[in-house]
mmCIF file of C-alpha atoms (C1' of nucleotides) in Angstrom:
data_model
loop_
_atom_site.group_PDB
_atom_site.id
_atom_site.type_symbol
_atom_site.label_atom_id
_atom_site.label_comp_id
_atom_site.label_asym_id
_atom_site.label_seq_id
_atom_site.Cartn_x
_atom_site.Cartn_y
_atom_site.Cartn_z
ATOM 1 C CA MET P 1 11.998 24.997 7.062
ATOM 2 C CA LYS P 2 15.291 26.132 5.236
ATOM 3 C CA LEU P 3 14.972 26.352 1.582
ATOM 4 C CA SER P 4 18.128 26.943 -0.505
ATOM 5 C CA GLN P 5 17.526 29.317 -3.345
ATOM 6 C CA ASP P 6 17.946 26.315 -5.748
ATOM 7 C CA ASP P 7 14.818 24.474 -3.926
ATOM 8 C CA ILE P 8 12.776 27.542 -4.409
ATOM 9 C CA ARG P 9 13.579 28.084 -7.737
ATOM 10 C CA ALA P 10 12.956 24.049 -8.663
ATOM 11 C CA ARG P 11 9.487 24.412 -6.883
ATOM 12 C CA PHE P 12 8.446 27.481 -8.647
ATOM 13 C CA LYS P 13 9.454 26.372 -12.172
ATOM 14 C CA ALA P 14 8.051 22.919 -11.406
ATOM 15 C CA ARG P 15 4.682 25.303 -10.959
ATOM 16 C CA GLY P 16 5.242 27.506 -13.869
ATOM 17 C CA LEU P 17 5.917 30.586 -12.081
ATOM 18 C CA LYS P 18 8.510 32.870 -12.835
ATOM 19 C CA VAL P 19 10.953 33.460 -10.134
ATOM 20 C CA THR P 20 12.081 36.715 -9.019
ATOM 21 C CA PRO P 21 13.942 37.795 -5.804
ATOM 22 C CA GLN P 22 11.025 39.576 -4.183
ATOM 23 C CA ARG P 23 8.531 36.372 -4.844
ATOM 24 C CA ALA P 24 11.471 33.908 -3.414
ATOM 25 C CA ALA P 25 12.001 36.195 -0.522
ATOM 26 C CA ILE P 26 8.400 36.231 0.379
ATOM 27 C CA TYR P 27 8.074 32.229 -0.221
ATOM 28 C CA ARG P 28 11.299 31.942 1.915
ATOM 29 C CA ALA P 29 9.782 33.966 4.705
ATOM 30 C CA LEU P 30 6.493 32.064 4.846
ATOM 31 C CA ALA P 31 8.654 28.569 4.647
ATOM 32 C CA GLU P 32 10.725 29.317 7.233
ATOM 33 C CA THR P 33 8.005 30.375 9.937
ATOM 34 C CA THR P 34 5.171 28.532 11.367
ATOM 35 C CA SER P 35 3.214 31.257 12.697
ATOM 36 C CA HIS P 36 0.978 31.761 9.623
ATOM 37 C CA PRO P 37 1.589 35.244 8.852
ATOM 38 C CA THR P 38 -1.047 37.630 7.522
ATOM 39 C CA ALA P 39 -0.211 39.211 4.198
ATOM 40 C CA ASP P 40 0.882 42.457 6.009
ATOM 41 C CA ALA P 41 2.920 40.797 8.407
ATOM 42 C CA LEU P 42 4.668 39.147 5.294
ATOM 43 C CA TYR P 43 4.849 42.572 3.823
ATOM 44 C CA ARG P 44 6.627 43.987 6.786
ATOM 45 C CA ALA P 45 8.897 41.211 7.257
ATOM 46 C CA VAL P 46 10.316 40.978 3.512
ATOM 47 C CA ARG P 47 10.668 44.806 3.502
ATOM 48 C CA ARG P 48 13.437 44.474 5.872
ATOM 49 C CA ARG P 49 15.384 42.967 3.228
ATOM 50 C CA TYR P 50 13.884 44.326 0.150
ATOM 51 C CA PRO P 51 12.679 48.214 1.271
ATOM 52 C CA MET P 52 11.434 49.236 -2.018
ATOM 53 C CA ILE P 53 9.055 46.293 -2.188
ATOM 54 C CA SER P 54 5.271 47.188 -2.512
ATOM 55 C CA PRO P 55 2.473 45.850 -1.043
ATOM 56 C CA ASN P 56 0.921 45.177 -4.147
ATOM 57 C CA THR P 57 3.760 42.592 -4.804
ATOM 58 C CA VAL P 58 3.218 40.966 -1.650
ATOM 59 C CA TYR P 59 -0.711 40.789 -2.126
ATOM 60 C CA TYR P 60 -0.364 39.683 -5.887
ATOM 61 C CA THR P 61 2.406 37.268 -5.060
ATOM 62 C CA LEU P 62 0.574 35.435 -2.200
ATOM 63 C CA GLY P 63 -2.024 34.945 -4.804
ATOM 64 C CA ALA P 64 -0.231 33.749 -7.304
ATOM 65 C CA LEU P 65 1.628 31.191 -4.999
ATOM 66 C CA ARG P 66 -1.905 30.009 -3.577
ATOM 67 C CA ASP P 67 -3.458 29.258 -7.105
ATOM 68 C CA ALA P 68 -0.101 27.543 -7.998
ATOM 69 C CA GLY P 69 -0.622 25.130 -4.694
ATOM 70 C CA LEU P 70 2.547 26.266 -3.091
ATOM 71 C CA ILE P 71 1.006 27.736 -0.068
ATOM 72 C CA HIS P 72 -2.564 27.444 1.618
ATOM 73 C CA GLU P 73 -4.693 30.303 2.350
ATOM 74 C CA VAL P 74 -5.349 29.117 6.086
ATOM 75 C CA ASN P 75 -8.682 31.358 6.501
ATOM 76 C CA TYR P 76 -10.978 32.165 3.736
ATOM 77 C CA TRP P 77 -13.274 33.741 6.389
ATOM 78 C CA HIS P 78 -11.315 36.962 6.325
ATOM 79 C CA ASP P 79 -13.904 38.890 4.716
ATOM 80 C CA GLY P 80 -14.890 40.291 8.051
ATOM 81 C CA ALA P 81 -16.422 38.893 11.434
ATOM 82 C CA ARG P 82 -19.311 36.271 10.537
ATOM 83 C CA PHE P 83 -22.029 35.877 13.144
ATOM 84 C CA ASP P 84 -24.622 33.473 13.913
ATOM 85 C CA ALA P 85 -27.731 33.104 16.461
ATOM 86 C CA ASN P 86 -27.665 29.314 16.362
ATOM 87 C CA MET P 87 -25.948 28.658 19.783
ATOM 88 C CA GLN P 88 -26.440 24.596 19.733
ATOM 89 C CA PRO P 89 -23.346 23.036 18.836
ATOM 90 C CA HIS P 90 -22.645 22.591 15.265
ATOM 91 C CA HIS P 91 -20.270 22.788 12.306
ATOM 92 C CA HIS P 92 -20.234 24.565 9.008
ATOM 93 C CA LEU P 93 -19.881 23.282 5.345
ATOM 94 C CA VAL P 94 -18.601 26.375 3.170
ATOM 95 C CA CYS P 95 -19.245 26.447 -0.581
ATOM 96 C CA LEU P 96 -15.714 27.487 -2.245
ATOM 97 C CA GLY P 97 -17.749 29.065 -5.116
ATOM 98 C CA CYS P 98 -20.284 30.950 -3.957
ATOM 99 C CA ARG P 99 -18.906 31.289 -0.213
ATOM 100 C CA THR P 100 -22.479 30.328 1.379
ATOM 101 C CA ILE P 101 -21.916 28.819 4.588
ATOM 102 C CA HIS P 102 -24.311 25.987 5.641
ATOM 103 C CA ASP P 103 -25.043 24.645 9.327
ATOM 104 C CA VAL P 104 -23.907 21.024 9.803
ATOM 105 C CA MET P 105 -25.432 19.344 13.004
ATOM 106 C CA ASP P 106 -23.269 16.121 13.952
ATOM 107 C CA ALA P 107 -22.959 14.641 17.331
ATOM 108 C CA GLY P 108 -20.160 12.804 16.120
ATOM 109 C CA LEU P 109 -18.034 15.837 15.071
ATOM 110 C CA SER P 110 -19.066 17.367 18.281
ATOM 111 C CA ARG P 111 -16.831 14.751 20.117
ATOM 112 C CA LEU P 112 -13.588 15.194 18.493
ATOM 113 C CA GLN P 113 -10.874 15.669 20.656
ATOM 114 C CA ALA P 114 -7.021 17.328 20.255
ATOM 115 C CA PRO P 115 -4.508 14.918 20.289
ATOM 116 C CA ALA P 116 -3.022 14.091 23.897
ATOM 117 C CA GLY P 117 -0.101 16.396 23.716
ATOM 118 C CA PHE P 118 -2.050 19.589 23.171
ATOM 119 C CA ARG P 119 -4.525 18.496 25.740
ATOM 120 C CA ARG P 120 -1.746 18.748 28.334
ATOM 121 C CA GLU P 121 -0.233 22.130 27.140
ATOM 122 C CA PHE P 122 -3.307 23.957 26.368
ATOM 123 C CA GLN P 123 -6.677 23.873 28.106
ATOM 124 C CA ILE P 124 -9.212 23.174 25.259
ATOM 125 C CA THR P 125 -12.180 24.693 25.225
ATOM 126 C CA GLY P 126 -14.264 23.563 21.986
ATOM 127 C CA HIS P 127 -13.384 23.189 18.449
ATOM 128 C CA ARG P 128 -15.129 23.544 14.974
ATOM 129 C CA VAL P 129 -15.004 21.417 11.689
ATOM 130 C CA GLU P 130 -15.220 23.252 8.491
ATOM 131 C CA PHE P 131 -16.050 21.166 5.415
ATOM 132 C CA HIS P 132 -15.064 22.994 2.002
ATOM 133 C CA GLY P 133 -16.455 22.010 -1.095
ATOM 134 C CA TYR P 134 -18.986 22.910 -3.884
ATOM 135 C CA CYS P 135 -22.770 23.153 -3.976
ATOM 136 C CA GLU P 136 -24.711 21.786 -6.994
ATOM 137 C CA ALA P 137 -24.788 25.433 -8.823
ATOM 138 C CA CYS P 138 -21.169 26.066 -8.176
ATOM 139 C CA ARG P 139 -19.740 22.260 -8.959
ATOM 140 C CA GLU P 140 -18.729 23.181 -12.901
ATOM 141 C CA THR P 141 -17.396 26.762 -12.087
ATOM 142 C CA GLY P 142 -14.591 25.517 -9.800
ATOM 143 C CA PRO P 143 -13.034 27.855 -7.094
ATOM 144 C CA ARG P 144 -13.429 31.637 -7.448
ATOM 145 C CA ARG P 145 -10.106 32.967 -7.522
ATOM 146 C CA THR P 146 -8.621 36.354 -8.478
ATOM 147 C CA ALA P 147 -4.832 37.201 -8.782
ATOM 148 C CA ARG P 148 -4.924 38.687 -5.705
ATOM 149 C CA VAL P 149 -5.540 37.439 -2.244
ATOM 150 C CA THR P 150 -8.615 38.395 -0.893
ATOM 151 C CA THR P 151 -12.120 38.121 -1.695
ATOM 152 C CA ARG P 152 -13.731 40.594 0.093
ATOM 153 C CA ARG P 153 -15.009 42.713 -2.879
ATOM 154 C CA SER P 154 -16.529 39.572 -4.564
ATOM 155 C CA ALA P 155 -18.207 37.878 -1.810
ATOM 156 C CA PRO P 156 -22.069 37.795 -1.986
ATOM 157 C CA ALA P 157 -23.811 40.093 0.119
ATOM 158 C CA ALA P 158 -25.231 37.939 2.982
ATOM 159 C CA ARG P 159 -29.125 38.120 3.209
ATOM 160 C CA ALA P 160 -29.935 38.739 6.597
ATOM 161 C CA MET X 1 -35.993 31.348 13.912
ATOM 162 C CA LYS X 2 -39.277 33.598 14.165
ATOM 163 C CA LEU X 3 -38.649 35.409 17.661
ATOM 164 C CA SER X 4 -41.499 37.668 19.222
ATOM 165 C CA GLN X 5 -40.781 40.898 20.536
ATOM 166 C CA ASP X 6 -41.226 39.129 23.985
ATOM 167 C CA ASP X 7 -38.928 36.283 23.587
ATOM 168 C CA ILE X 8 -36.126 38.840 22.589
ATOM 169 C CA ARG X 9 -37.094 40.740 25.459
ATOM 170 C CA ALA X 10 -36.553 37.826 27.685
ATOM 171 C CA ARG X 11 -33.347 36.784 26.239
ATOM 172 C CA PHE X 12 -31.930 40.130 26.797
ATOM 173 C CA LYS X 13 -33.136 40.749 30.367
ATOM 174 C CA ALA X 14 -31.925 37.102 31.208
ATOM 175 C CA ARG X 15 -28.230 38.124 30.343
ATOM 176 C CA GLY X 16 -28.595 41.549 31.874
ATOM 177 C CA LEU X 17 -28.883 43.351 28.690
ATOM 178 C CA LYS X 18 -30.676 46.516 28.115
ATOM 179 C CA VAL X 19 -33.415 46.285 25.600
ATOM 180 C CA THR X 20 -33.323 48.713 22.746
ATOM 181 C CA PRO X 21 -35.261 48.704 19.490
ATOM 182 C CA GLN X 22 -32.213 48.657 17.464
ATOM 183 C CA ARG X 23 -30.363 46.260 19.617
ATOM 184 C CA ALA X 24 -33.851 43.907 18.932
ATOM 185 C CA ALA X 25 -33.638 44.614 15.809
ATOM 186 C CA ILE X 26 -29.972 43.177 14.823
ATOM 187 C CA TYR X 27 -30.852 40.311 17.579
ATOM 188 C CA ARG X 28 -33.867 39.479 15.092
ATOM 189 C CA ALA X 29 -32.187 39.684 11.944
ATOM 190 C CA LEU X 30 -29.091 37.611 12.650
ATOM 191 C CA ALA X 31 -31.701 35.029 14.379
ATOM 192 C CA GLU X 32 -34.111 35.132 11.350
ATOM 193 C CA THR X 33 -31.185 34.006 9.118
ATOM 194 C CA THR X 34 -28.912 31.133 8.546
ATOM 195 C CA SER X 35 -26.622 32.773 6.501
ATOM 196 C CA HIS X 36 -23.567 33.939 8.896
ATOM 197 C CA PRO X 37 -23.756 37.514 7.503
ATOM 198 C CA THR X 38 -21.106 39.956 8.153
ATOM 199 C CA ALA X 39 -21.325 42.998 10.635
ATOM 200 C CA ASP X 40 -21.818 44.984 7.475
ATOM 201 C CA ALA X 41 -24.494 42.827 5.974
ATOM 202 C CA LEU X 42 -26.233 43.183 9.245
ATOM 203 C CA TYR X 43 -25.899 47.146 9.073
ATOM 204 C CA ARG X 44 -27.438 47.162 5.762
ATOM 205 C CA ALA X 45 -30.037 44.866 6.493
ATOM 206 C CA VAL X 46 -31.109 46.682 10.007
ATOM 207 C CA ARG X 47 -30.809 49.890 8.304
ATOM 208 C CA ARG X 48 -34.077 49.268 5.963
ATOM 209 C CA ARG X 49 -36.156 49.587 8.807
ATOM 210 C CA TYR X 50 -33.921 52.044 10.992
ATOM 211 C CA PRO X 51 -32.560 54.176 8.429
ATOM 212 C CA MET X 52 -30.837 56.217 11.321
ATOM 213 C CA ILE X 53 -28.934 53.686 12.767
ATOM 214 C CA SER X 54 -25.046 54.056 12.459
ATOM 215 C CA PRO X 55 -22.471 51.399 12.359
ATOM 216 C CA ASN X 56 -21.391 52.053 15.521
ATOM 217 C CA THR X 57 -24.407 50.742 17.123
ATOM 218 C CA VAL X 58 -24.467 47.621 15.076
ATOM 219 C CA TYR X 59 -20.911 46.783 15.759
ATOM 220 C CA TYR X 60 -21.245 47.891 19.427
ATOM 221 C CA THR X 61 -24.268 45.502 19.821
ATOM 222 C CA LEU X 62 -22.687 42.566 17.898
ATOM 223 C CA GLY X 63 -19.951 42.638 20.791
ATOM 224 C CA ALA X 64 -22.621 42.838 23.482
ATOM 225 C CA LEU X 65 -24.472 40.058 22.430
ATOM 226 C CA ARG X 66 -21.465 38.140 21.299
ATOM 227 C CA ASP X 67 -20.052 38.657 25.252
ATOM 228 C CA ALA X 68 -23.441 37.927 26.596
ATOM 229 C CA GLY X 69 -23.390 34.890 25.076
ATOM 230 C CA LEU X 70 -26.475 34.797 22.700
ATOM 231 C CA ILE X 71 -24.530 34.952 19.333
ATOM 232 C CA HIS X 72 -21.552 32.924 17.792
ATOM 233 C CA GLU X 73 -18.864 34.860 16.248
ATOM 234 C CA VAL X 74 -18.097 32.307 13.809
ATOM 235 C CA ASN X 75 -14.894 33.252 12.550
ATOM 236 C CA TYR X 76 -12.252 34.842 14.825
ATOM 237 C CA TRP X 77 -9.609 34.831 11.656
ATOM 238 C CA HIS X 78 -11.149 38.045 10.359
ATOM 239 C CA ASP X 79 -8.107 40.133 10.849
ATOM 240 C CA GLY X 80 -6.903 39.126 7.377
ATOM 241 C CA ALA X 81 -5.794 36.332 5.214
ATOM 242 C CA ARG X 82 -3.386 34.208 7.030
ATOM 243 C CA PHE X 83 -0.839 31.926 4.814
ATOM 244 C CA ASP X 84 0.919 28.377 5.618
ATOM 245 C CA ALA X 85 3.776 26.734 3.535
ATOM 246 C CA ASN X 86 3.109 23.463 5.504
ATOM 247 C CA MET X 87 1.390 21.841 2.431
ATOM 248 C CA GLN X 88 0.964 18.544 4.359
ATOM 249 C CA PRO X 89 -2.531 17.579 5.480
ATOM 250 C CA HIS X 90 -3.080 19.238 8.935
ATOM 251 C CA HIS X 91 -5.273 21.245 11.465
ATOM 252 C CA HIS X 92 -4.723 23.901 13.904
ATOM 253 C CA LEU X 93 -5.151 24.933 17.411
ATOM 254 C CA VAL X 94 -5.688 28.673 18.165
ATOM 255 C CA CYS X 95 -5.040 30.223 21.461
ATOM 256 C CA LEU X 96 -7.905 32.572 22.264
ATOM 257 C CA GLY X 97 -5.829 34.582 24.391
ATOM 258 C CA CYS X 98 -2.467 35.624 22.100
ATOM 259 C CA ARG X 99 -4.130 34.183 18.960
ATOM 260 C CA THR X 100 -0.873 32.170 18.151
ATOM 261 C CA ILE X 101 -2.004 29.331 15.675
ATOM 262 C CA HIS X 102 -0.483 25.897 16.141
ATOM 263 C CA ASP X 103 -0.284 22.968 13.785
ATOM 264 C CA VAL X 104 -1.792 19.903 14.765
ATOM 265 C CA MET X 105 -0.958 16.848 13.002
ATOM 266 C CA ASP X 106 -3.264 13.906 13.303
ATOM 267 C CA ALA X 107 -4.249 11.406 10.759
ATOM 268 C CA GLY X 108 -7.415 10.437 12.453
ATOM 269 C CA LEU X 109 -8.741 14.313 12.247
ATOM 270 C CA SER X 110 -7.748 14.104 8.360
ATOM 271 C CA ARG X 111 -9.989 11.355 7.792
ATOM 272 C CA LEU X 112 -13.633 12.681 8.951
ATOM 273 C CA GLN X 113 -16.247 12.933 6.524
ATOM 274 C CA ALA X 114 -19.245 15.235 5.988
ATOM 275 C CA PRO X 115 -22.736 13.574 7.055
ATOM 276 C CA ALA X 116 -24.198 11.591 4.016
ATOM 277 C CA GLY X 117 -26.651 13.893 3.284
ATOM 278 C CA PHE X 118 -23.997 16.568 2.660
ATOM 279 C CA ARG X 119 -22.055 14.058 0.766
ATOM 280 C CA ARG X 120 -24.640 13.736 -1.814
ATOM 281 C CA GLU X 121 -25.539 17.237 -2.428
ATOM 282 C CA PHE X 122 -21.789 19.070 -2.286
ATOM 283 C CA GLN X 123 -18.842 17.781 -3.902
ATOM 284 C CA ILE X 124 -16.570 17.991 -0.863
ATOM 285 C CA THR X 125 -13.111 18.711 -1.562
ATOM 286 C CA GLY X 126 -11.629 18.762 2.305
ATOM 287 C CA HIS X 127 -11.987 19.963 5.671
ATOM 288 C CA ARG X 128 -10.041 21.545 8.517
ATOM 289 C CA VAL X 129 -10.384 21.199 12.106
ATOM 290 C CA GLU X 130 -9.867 24.148 14.544
ATOM 291 C CA PHE X 131 -9.346 23.575 17.875
ATOM 292 C CA HIS X 132 -9.819 26.446 20.551
ATOM 293 C CA GLY X 133 -8.151 27.045 23.643
ATOM 294 C CA TYR X 134 -5.450 29.033 25.743
ATOM 295 C CA CYS X 135 -1.835 28.233 26.045
ATOM 296 C CA GLU X 136 -0.030 28.295 29.176
ATOM 297 C CA ALA X 137 0.720 31.715 29.568
ATOM 298 C CA CYS X 138 -2.652 32.767 28.376
ATOM 299 C CA ARG X 139 -4.676 30.554 30.710
ATOM 300 C CA GLU X 140 -5.426 32.958 33.268
ATOM 301 C CA THR X 141 -6.191 35.957 31.356
ATOM 302 C CA GLY X 142 -9.071 34.778 29.891
ATOM 303 C CA PRO X 143 -10.526 35.359 26.570
ATOM 304 C CA ARG X 144 -9.193 38.415 24.943
ATOM 305 C CA ARG X 145 -12.495 40.630 24.157
ATOM 306 C CA THR X 146 -13.124 44.107 23.569
ATOM 307 C CA ALA X 147 -16.761 45.872 23.567
ATOM 308 C CA ARG X 148 -16.497 45.769 19.731
ATOM 309 C CA VAL X 149 -16.222 43.243 17.238
ATOM 310 C CA THR X 150 -13.027 42.567 15.866
ATOM 311 C CA THR X 151 -9.618 42.282 17.055
ATOM 312 C CA ARG X 152 -7.743 43.415 14.015
ATOM 313 C CA ARG X 153 -5.967 46.053 16.074
ATOM 314 C CA SER X 154 -4.917 44.321 19.219
ATOM 315 C CA ALA X 155 -3.959 40.839 17.283
ATOM 316 C CA PRO X 156 0.031 40.415 17.952
ATOM 317 C CA ALA X 157 2.099 40.828 15.105
ATOM 318 C CA ALA X 158 2.784 37.771 13.260
ATOM 319 C CA ARG X 159 6.484 36.968 13.260
ATOM 320 C CA ALA X 160 7.606 36.112 9.809
ATOM 321 C "C1'" DG M 1 -30.299 59.931 38.354
ATOM 322 C "C1'" DT M 2 -27.161 56.967 36.326
ATOM 323 C "C1'" DC M 3 -24.845 54.579 32.981
ATOM 324 C "C1'" DA M 4 -24.907 52.183 29.209
ATOM 325 C "C1'" DT M 5 -26.548 52.982 24.594
ATOM 326 C "C1'" DT M 6 -26.823 55.577 20.420
ATOM 327 C "C1'" DG M 7 -25.809 58.937 16.365
ATOM 328 C "C1'" DC M 8 -22.774 61.496 13.995
ATOM 329 C "C1'" DA M 9 -18.769 62.726 12.232
ATOM 330 C "C1'" DA M 10 -13.860 61.911 11.195
ATOM 331 C "C1'" DA M 11 -9.842 58.983 11.248
ATOM 332 C "C1'" DG M 12 -7.556 54.620 10.917
ATOM 333 C "C1'" DG M 13 -5.783 50.960 8.365
ATOM 334 C "C1'" DA M 14 -5.514 46.790 5.669
ATOM 335 C "C1'" DT M 15 -6.127 45.657 0.903
ATOM 336 C "C1'" DT M 16 -7.281 46.970 -4.207
ATOM 337 C "C1'" DT M 17 -6.899 49.188 -8.548
ATOM 338 C "C1'" DG M 18 -4.424 51.574 -12.433
ATOM 339 C "C1'" DC M 19 -0.794 51.969 -14.895
ATOM 340 C "C1'" DA M 20 3.676 52.518 -16.543
ATOM 341 C "C1'" DG M 21 8.122 50.407 -16.458
ATOM 342 C "C1'" DT M 22 10.700 46.439 -15.709
ATOM 343 C "C1'" DT M 23 12.225 41.510 -15.733
ATOM 344 C "C1'" DC M 24 11.911 37.016 -16.546
ATOM 345 C "C1'" DC M 25 11.763 33.168 -20.278
ATOM 346 C "C1'" DG F 1 9.461 40.150 -27.971
ATOM 347 C "C1'" DG F 2 6.045 38.912 -24.679
ATOM 348 C "C1'" DA F 3 3.763 38.177 -20.876
ATOM 349 C "C1'" DA F 4 4.371 38.116 -16.220
ATOM 350 C "C1'" DC F 5 5.958 40.705 -12.431
ATOM 351 C "C1'" DT F 6 6.918 45.091 -9.868
ATOM 352 C "C1'" DG F 7 6.683 49.726 -7.780
ATOM 353 C "C1'" DC F 8 4.029 53.922 -7.277
ATOM 354 C "C1'" DA F 9 0.432 56.518 -5.720
ATOM 355 C "C1'" DA F 10 -4.175 56.907 -4.781
ATOM 356 C "C1'" DA F 11 -8.776 55.059 -3.918
ATOM 357 C "C1'" DT F 12 -11.719 52.163 -1.443
ATOM 358 C "C1'" DC F 13 -14.214 50.390 2.085
ATOM 359 C "C1'" DC F 14 -14.761 48.029 6.452
ATOM 360 C "C1'" DT F 15 -14.229 49.009 10.997
ATOM 361 C "C1'" DT F 16 -12.932 52.192 15.059
ATOM 362 C "C1'" DT F 17 -12.704 56.290 17.994
ATOM 363 C "C1'" DG F 18 -14.264 60.478 20.384
ATOM 364 C "C1'" DC F 19 -17.850 62.825 22.034
ATOM 365 C "C1'" DA F 20 -22.206 64.573 23.294
ATOM 366 C "C1'" DA F 21 -27.131 63.394 23.535
ATOM 367 C "C1'" DT F 22 -30.388 60.066 24.405
ATOM 368 C "C1'" DG F 23 -32.944 56.502 26.667
ATOM 369 C "C1'" DA F 24 -33.447 52.308 29.781
ATOM 370 C "C1'" DC F 25 -33.833 50.894 34.265
#
DNA sequence: GTCATTGCAAAGGATTTGCAGTTCC
DNA sequence: GGAACTGCAAATCCTTTGCAATGAC
């Protein structure tokens, strides 16, 4: 989506974000692609126009935009591959507070289909449903967020 | 799930995997938890019983178990946080070949509900559906796999 | 005996931190 | 003026690689 400088300015203001050239460039780059880039890819992209920009700024900014509700972090599970020996079809519920992952067995969810258009264009092999929410213990604490993007360091050690 | 040494042996054999103590320990640790641990968490867990085990072995073994179909890699998207400026409710289709992510707008998918039991126990804030498959270009090549676990290095640079 | 598997050591690379200087409001 | 933001440099830590030794079949 093409955005004017004023569009961006207005969106930032509406969320109480300071407007800086770097920040606008990062948001613009993300808004104009549908490729779901990583933070690093955005860093590289924006650096073409702002060679001085630092990784720090990109990571910090993405965290700020996310917390402001201007962008989505598509996958919270980027803290490393996660494994599961349960081979029955099932889905997951992730607590956004403590990041615990619960198994959801539900036959109905396993019968979902992608829209017809995609079924023609793609060979669909499966799907997965991920519910998000808060467990009882985390209900009051709200989302676990830092100013930065990732949660790797603060994720609880999985008990295996 | 509790597994006897023989169970494990049988499962490995059935898939043509060599049986080694380390390998069995890794699989056992994963089968006995529902916590969806990371590779690193499993490394730490198994190391308690096999202090000599190397990270290499754990990563290598997880890749082998996954390729053999004995375990699932729950989240392929562990190659870093990915972002999206599209704030309308939507879902995703991931090509398992080239890792491209496509947006799927479908109102029906957005109305899914978690099973009642979970709705009581959790405060559900949303959900996400992720379809997996192969785009036309990748249809013949099959899954992109290495012996190892991650795909970080080989993921295509997102165009932003 | 052969080949997959393992351990060790070291490299790689994305992400994070501290901090000082700068910019926006 | 003050708080938020930025850049720089360095550290961190998970993950990967090369290679030689080992062990399963």
